[in-house]
Coordinates of N, CA and C in Angstrom, one line a residue:
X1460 N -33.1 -78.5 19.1 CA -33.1 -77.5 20.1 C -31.8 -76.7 20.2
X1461 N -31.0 -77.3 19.8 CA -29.1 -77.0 20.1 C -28.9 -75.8 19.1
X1462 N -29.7 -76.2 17.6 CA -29.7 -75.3 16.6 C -30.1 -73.6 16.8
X1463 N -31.2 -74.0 17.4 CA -32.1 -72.9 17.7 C -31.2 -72.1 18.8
X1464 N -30.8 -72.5 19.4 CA -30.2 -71.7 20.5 C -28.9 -71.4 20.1
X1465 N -28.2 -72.0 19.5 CA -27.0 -70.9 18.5 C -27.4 -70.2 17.8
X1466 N -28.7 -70.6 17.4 CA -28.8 -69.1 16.0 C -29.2 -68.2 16.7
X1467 N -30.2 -68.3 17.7 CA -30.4 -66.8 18.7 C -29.0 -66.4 19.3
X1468 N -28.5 -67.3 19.6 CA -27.4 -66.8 20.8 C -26.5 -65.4 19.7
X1469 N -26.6 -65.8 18.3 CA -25.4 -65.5 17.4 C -26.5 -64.3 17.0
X1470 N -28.0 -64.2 17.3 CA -28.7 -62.9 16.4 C -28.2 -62.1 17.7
X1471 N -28.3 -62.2 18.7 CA -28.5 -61.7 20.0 C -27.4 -61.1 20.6
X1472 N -25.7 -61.6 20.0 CA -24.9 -61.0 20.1 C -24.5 -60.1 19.0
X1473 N -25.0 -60.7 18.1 CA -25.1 -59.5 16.6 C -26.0 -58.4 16.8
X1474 N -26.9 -57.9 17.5 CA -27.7 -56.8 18.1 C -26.9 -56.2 19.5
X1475 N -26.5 -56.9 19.6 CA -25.7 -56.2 21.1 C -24.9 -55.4 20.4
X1476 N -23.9 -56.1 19.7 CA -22.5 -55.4 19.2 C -22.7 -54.1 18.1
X1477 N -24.2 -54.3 17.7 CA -24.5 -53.6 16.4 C -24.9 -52.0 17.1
X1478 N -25.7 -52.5 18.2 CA -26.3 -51.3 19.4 C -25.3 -50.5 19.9
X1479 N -23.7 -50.8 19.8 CA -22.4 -49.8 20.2 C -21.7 -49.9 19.1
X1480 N -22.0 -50.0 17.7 CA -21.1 -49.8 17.0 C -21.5 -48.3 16.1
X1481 N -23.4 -48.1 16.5 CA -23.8 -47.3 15.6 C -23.9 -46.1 17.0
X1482 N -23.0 -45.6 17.6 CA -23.3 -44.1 18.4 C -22.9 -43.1 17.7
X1483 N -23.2 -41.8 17.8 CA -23.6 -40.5 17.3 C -22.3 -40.3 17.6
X1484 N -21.2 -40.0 17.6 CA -20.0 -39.3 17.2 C -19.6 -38.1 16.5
X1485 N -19.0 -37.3 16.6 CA -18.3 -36.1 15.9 C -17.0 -36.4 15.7
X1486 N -16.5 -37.1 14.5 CA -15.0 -37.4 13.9 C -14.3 -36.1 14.3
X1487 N -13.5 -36.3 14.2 CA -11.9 -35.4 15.1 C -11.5 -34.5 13.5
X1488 N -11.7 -33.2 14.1 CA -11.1 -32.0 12.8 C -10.1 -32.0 12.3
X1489 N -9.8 -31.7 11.0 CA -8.2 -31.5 10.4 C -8.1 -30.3 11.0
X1490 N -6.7 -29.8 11.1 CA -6.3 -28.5 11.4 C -5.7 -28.2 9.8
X1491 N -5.5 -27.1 9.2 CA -5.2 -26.6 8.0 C -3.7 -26.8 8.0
X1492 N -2.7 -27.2 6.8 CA -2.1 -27.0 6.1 C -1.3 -25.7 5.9
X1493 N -0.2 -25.2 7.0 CA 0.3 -24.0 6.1 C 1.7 -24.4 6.0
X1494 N 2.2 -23.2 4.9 CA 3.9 -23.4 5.0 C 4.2 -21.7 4.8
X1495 N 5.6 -21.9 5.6 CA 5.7 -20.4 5.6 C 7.1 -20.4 4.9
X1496 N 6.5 -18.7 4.0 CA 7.8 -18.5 2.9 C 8.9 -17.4 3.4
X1497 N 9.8 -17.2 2.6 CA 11.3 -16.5 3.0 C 10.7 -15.3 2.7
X1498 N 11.1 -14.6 3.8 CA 11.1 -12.8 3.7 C 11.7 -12.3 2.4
X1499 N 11.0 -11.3 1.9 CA 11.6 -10.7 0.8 C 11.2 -9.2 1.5
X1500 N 12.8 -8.0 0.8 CA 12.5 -6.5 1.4 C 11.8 -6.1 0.2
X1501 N 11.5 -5.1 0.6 CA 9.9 -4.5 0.2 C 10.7 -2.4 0.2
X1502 N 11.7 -2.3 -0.8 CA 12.2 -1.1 -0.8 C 10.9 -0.1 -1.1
X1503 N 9.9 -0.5 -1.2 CA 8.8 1.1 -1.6 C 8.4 1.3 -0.2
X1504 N 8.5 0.4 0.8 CA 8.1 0.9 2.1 C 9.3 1.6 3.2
X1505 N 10.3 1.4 2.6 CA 11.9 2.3 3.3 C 12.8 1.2 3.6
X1506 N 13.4 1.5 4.4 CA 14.8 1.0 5.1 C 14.3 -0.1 6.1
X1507 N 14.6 -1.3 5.8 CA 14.3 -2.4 7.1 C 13.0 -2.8 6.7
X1508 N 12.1 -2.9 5.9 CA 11.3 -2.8 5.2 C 10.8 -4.4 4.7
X1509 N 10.0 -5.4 4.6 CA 10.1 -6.5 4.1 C 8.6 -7.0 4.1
X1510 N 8.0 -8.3 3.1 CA 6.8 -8.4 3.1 C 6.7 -9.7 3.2
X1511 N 5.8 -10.1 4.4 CA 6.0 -11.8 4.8 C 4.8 -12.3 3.9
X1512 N 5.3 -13.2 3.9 CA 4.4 -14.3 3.2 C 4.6 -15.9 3.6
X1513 N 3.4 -16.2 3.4 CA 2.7 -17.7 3.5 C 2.0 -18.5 2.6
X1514 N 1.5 -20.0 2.6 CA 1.1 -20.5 1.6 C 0.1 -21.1 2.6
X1515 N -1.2 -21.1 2.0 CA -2.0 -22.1 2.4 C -2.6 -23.1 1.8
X1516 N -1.5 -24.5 2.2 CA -2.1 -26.2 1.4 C -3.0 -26.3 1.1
X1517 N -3.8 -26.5 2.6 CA -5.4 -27.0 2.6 C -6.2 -26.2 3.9
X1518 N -7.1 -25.8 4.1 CA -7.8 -25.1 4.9 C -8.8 -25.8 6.2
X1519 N -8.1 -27.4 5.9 CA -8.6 -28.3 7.0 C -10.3 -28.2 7.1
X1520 N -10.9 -28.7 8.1 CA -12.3 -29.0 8.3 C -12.7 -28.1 9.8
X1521 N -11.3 -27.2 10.5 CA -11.8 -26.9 11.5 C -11.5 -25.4 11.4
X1522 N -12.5 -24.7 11.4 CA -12.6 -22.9 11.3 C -11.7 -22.3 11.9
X1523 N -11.2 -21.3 10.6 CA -9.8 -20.3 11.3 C -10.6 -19.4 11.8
X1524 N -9.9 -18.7 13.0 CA -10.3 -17.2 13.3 C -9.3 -15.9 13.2
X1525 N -8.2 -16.4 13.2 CA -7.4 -15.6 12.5 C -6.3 -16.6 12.0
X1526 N -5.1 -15.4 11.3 CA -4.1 -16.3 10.4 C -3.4 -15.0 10.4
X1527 N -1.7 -16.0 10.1 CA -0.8 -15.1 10.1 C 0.7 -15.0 10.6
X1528 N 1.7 -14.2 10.4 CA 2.8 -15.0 11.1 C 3.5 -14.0 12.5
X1529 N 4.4 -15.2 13.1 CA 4.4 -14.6 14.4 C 5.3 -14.6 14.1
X1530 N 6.5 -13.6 14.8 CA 7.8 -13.5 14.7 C 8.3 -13.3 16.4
X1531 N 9.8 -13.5 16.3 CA 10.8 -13.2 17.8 C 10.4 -11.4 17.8
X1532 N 10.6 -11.5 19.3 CA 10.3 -10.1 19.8 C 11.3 -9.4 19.3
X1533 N 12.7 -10.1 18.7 CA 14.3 -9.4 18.6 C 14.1 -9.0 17.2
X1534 N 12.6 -9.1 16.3 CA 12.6 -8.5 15.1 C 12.3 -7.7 14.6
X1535 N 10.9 -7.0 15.8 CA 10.7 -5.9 16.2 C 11.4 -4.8 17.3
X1536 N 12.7 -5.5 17.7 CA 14.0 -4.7 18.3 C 13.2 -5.0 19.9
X1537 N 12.5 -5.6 20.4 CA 12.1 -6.2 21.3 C 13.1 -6.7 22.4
X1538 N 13.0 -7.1 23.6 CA 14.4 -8.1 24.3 C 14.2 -9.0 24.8
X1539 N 12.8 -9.8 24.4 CA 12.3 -10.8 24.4 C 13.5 -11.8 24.0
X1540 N 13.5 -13.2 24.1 CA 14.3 -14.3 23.7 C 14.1 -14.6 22.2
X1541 N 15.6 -15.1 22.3 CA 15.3 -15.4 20.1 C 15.5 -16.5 20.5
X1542 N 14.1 -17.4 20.5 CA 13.7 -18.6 20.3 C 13.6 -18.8 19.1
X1543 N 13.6 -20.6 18.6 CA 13.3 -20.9 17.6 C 12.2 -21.3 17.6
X1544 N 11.4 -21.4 18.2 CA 9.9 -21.6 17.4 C 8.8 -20.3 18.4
X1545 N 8.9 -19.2 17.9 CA 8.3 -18.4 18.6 C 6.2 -19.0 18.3
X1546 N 5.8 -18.7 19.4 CA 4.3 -18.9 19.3 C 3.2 -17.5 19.8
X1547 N 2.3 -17.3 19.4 CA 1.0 -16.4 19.6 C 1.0 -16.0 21.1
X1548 N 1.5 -16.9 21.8 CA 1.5 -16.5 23.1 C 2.3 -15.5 23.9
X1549 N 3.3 -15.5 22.8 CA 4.7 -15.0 23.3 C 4.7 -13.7 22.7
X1550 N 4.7 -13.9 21.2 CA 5.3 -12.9 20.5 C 4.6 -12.1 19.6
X1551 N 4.7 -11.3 19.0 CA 4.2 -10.0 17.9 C 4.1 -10.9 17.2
X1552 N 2.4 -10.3 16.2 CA 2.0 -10.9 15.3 C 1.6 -10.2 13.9
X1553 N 1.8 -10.9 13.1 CA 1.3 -10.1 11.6 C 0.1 -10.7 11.2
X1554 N -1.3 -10.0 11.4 CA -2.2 -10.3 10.9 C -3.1 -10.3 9.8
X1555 N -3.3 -11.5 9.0 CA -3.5 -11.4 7.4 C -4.7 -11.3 7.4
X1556 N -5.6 -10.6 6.5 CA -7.1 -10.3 6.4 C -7.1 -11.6 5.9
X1557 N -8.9 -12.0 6.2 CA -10.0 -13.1 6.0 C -10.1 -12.6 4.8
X1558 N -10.7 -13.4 4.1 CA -11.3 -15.0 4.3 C -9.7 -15.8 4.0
X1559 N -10.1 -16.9 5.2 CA -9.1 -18.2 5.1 C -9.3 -18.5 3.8
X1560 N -8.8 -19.1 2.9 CA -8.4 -19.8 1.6 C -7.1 -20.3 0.9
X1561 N -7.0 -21.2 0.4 CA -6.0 -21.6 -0.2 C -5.3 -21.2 -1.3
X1562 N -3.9 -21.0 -0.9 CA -3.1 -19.3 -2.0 C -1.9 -18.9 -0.9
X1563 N -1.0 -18.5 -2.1 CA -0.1 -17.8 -1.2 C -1.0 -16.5 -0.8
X1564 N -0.7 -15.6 0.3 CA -0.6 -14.8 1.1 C 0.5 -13.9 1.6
X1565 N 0.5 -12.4 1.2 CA 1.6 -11.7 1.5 C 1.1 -10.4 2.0
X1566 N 1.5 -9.7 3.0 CA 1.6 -8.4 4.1 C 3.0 -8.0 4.7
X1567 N 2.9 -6.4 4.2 CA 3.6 -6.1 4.6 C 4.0 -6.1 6.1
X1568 N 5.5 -6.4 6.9 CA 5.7 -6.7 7.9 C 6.0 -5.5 9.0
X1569 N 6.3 -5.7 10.1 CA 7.3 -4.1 10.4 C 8.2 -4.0 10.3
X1570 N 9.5 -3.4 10.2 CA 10.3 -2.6 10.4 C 11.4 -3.7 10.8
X1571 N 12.5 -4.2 10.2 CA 13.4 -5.6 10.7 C 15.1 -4.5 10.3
X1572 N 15.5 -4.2 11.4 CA 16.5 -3.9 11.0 C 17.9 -4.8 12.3
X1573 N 17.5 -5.9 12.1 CA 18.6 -6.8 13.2 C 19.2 -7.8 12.4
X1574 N 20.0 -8.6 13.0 CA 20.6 -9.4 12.0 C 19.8 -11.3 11.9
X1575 N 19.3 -11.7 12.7 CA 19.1 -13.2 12.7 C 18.0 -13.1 13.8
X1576 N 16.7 -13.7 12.9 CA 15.5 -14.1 13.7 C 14.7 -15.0 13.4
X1577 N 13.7 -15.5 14.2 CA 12.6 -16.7 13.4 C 11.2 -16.0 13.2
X1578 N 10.6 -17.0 12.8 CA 9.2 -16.6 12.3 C 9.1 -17.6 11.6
X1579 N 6.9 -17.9 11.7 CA 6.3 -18.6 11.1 C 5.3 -18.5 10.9
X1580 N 4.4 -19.0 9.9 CA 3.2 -18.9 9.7 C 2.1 -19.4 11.0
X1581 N 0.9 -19.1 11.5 CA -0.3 -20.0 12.3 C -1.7 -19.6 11.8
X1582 N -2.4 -20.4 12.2 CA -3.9 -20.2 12.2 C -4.3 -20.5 13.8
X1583 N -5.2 -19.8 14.4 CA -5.7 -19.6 15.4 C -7.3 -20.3 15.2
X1584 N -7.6 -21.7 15.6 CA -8.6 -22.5 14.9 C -10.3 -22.3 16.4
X1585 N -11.0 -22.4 15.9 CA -12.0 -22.2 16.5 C -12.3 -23.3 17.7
X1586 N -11.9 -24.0 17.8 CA -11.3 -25.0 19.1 C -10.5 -24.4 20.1
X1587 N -10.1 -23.5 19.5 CA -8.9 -22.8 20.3 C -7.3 -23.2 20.4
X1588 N -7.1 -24.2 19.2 CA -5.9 -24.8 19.1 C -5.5 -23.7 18.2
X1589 N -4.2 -24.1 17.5 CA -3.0 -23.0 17.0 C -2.2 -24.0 15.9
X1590 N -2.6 -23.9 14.9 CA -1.8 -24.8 13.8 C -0.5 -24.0 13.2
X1591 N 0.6 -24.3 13.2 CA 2.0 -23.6 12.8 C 2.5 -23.9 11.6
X1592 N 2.6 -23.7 10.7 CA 3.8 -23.9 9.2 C 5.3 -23.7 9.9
X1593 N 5.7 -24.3 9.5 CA 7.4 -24.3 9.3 C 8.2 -22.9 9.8
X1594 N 9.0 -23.3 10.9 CA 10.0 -22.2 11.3 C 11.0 -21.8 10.6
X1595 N 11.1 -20.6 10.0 CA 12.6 -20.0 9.0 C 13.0 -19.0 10.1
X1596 N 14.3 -18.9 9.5 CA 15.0 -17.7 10.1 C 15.4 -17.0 8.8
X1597 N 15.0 -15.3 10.0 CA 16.1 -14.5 8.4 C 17.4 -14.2 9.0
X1598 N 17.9 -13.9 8.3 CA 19.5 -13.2 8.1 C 19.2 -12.6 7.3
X1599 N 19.4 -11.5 7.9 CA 20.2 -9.7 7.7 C 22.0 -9.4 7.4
X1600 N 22.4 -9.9 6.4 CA 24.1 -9.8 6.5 C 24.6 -8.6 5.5

């Protein structure tokens, strides 16, 4: 009788444990992969002139809605703060046409005629989070 009632006891906790291990969940999304590259000028469009670019790693599992890089207000001659990690919320943005995919990416920027600013690549993800690549600064000397 001793037997029997361990082997239930042990099916009966093995059905319990098995009834909360299998719930319906939604695993947690990557956010995408970017890195952001060094300004280069862009003399066919004039004076102060330059074309940003980005790289995109991986495109993650969670939907872009936009992409693109944000720069200090002081690079569009703005008098906003020259922060170092400027964000979407704050500052002017350069917006790259869709479709999201993996590749460098380049648009022309506006108009930089100052001496030292930041900027970085983001994606704006359908959660509503904000994935950032790497902060550079330019110099103008």
């Amino acid at each position: 009788m001793k037997k029997r009632f361990s082997v239930f006891g042990l099916v009966f906790l093995s059905l319990f444990l098995f009834s909360y291990s299998c719930q319906d969940h939604q695993p947690p999304g990557e956010p995408p992969l970017l890195s952001t590259h060094e300004l280069f000028y862009d003399s066919i469009h004039g004076k102060c002139s330059f074309t940003t670019e980005l790289e995109v790693l991986n495109i993650g599992t969670i939907p872009v809605t936009e992409y693109g890089i944000v720069y200090n207000a002081a690079l569009s001659g703005g008098s906003g703060p020259n922060r170092e990690n400027p964000t979407i919320e704050d500052y002017p943005k350069i917006v790259f046409d869709m479709p999201f995919s993996t590749g460098i990416k380049q648009k022309v920027g506006p108009q930089i005629c100052t001496n030292s600013n930041y900027y970085r690549a983001y994606a704006i993800l359908s959660n509503g989070t904000v994935a950032y690549g790497q902060t550079l600064r330019f110099t103008n000397l």
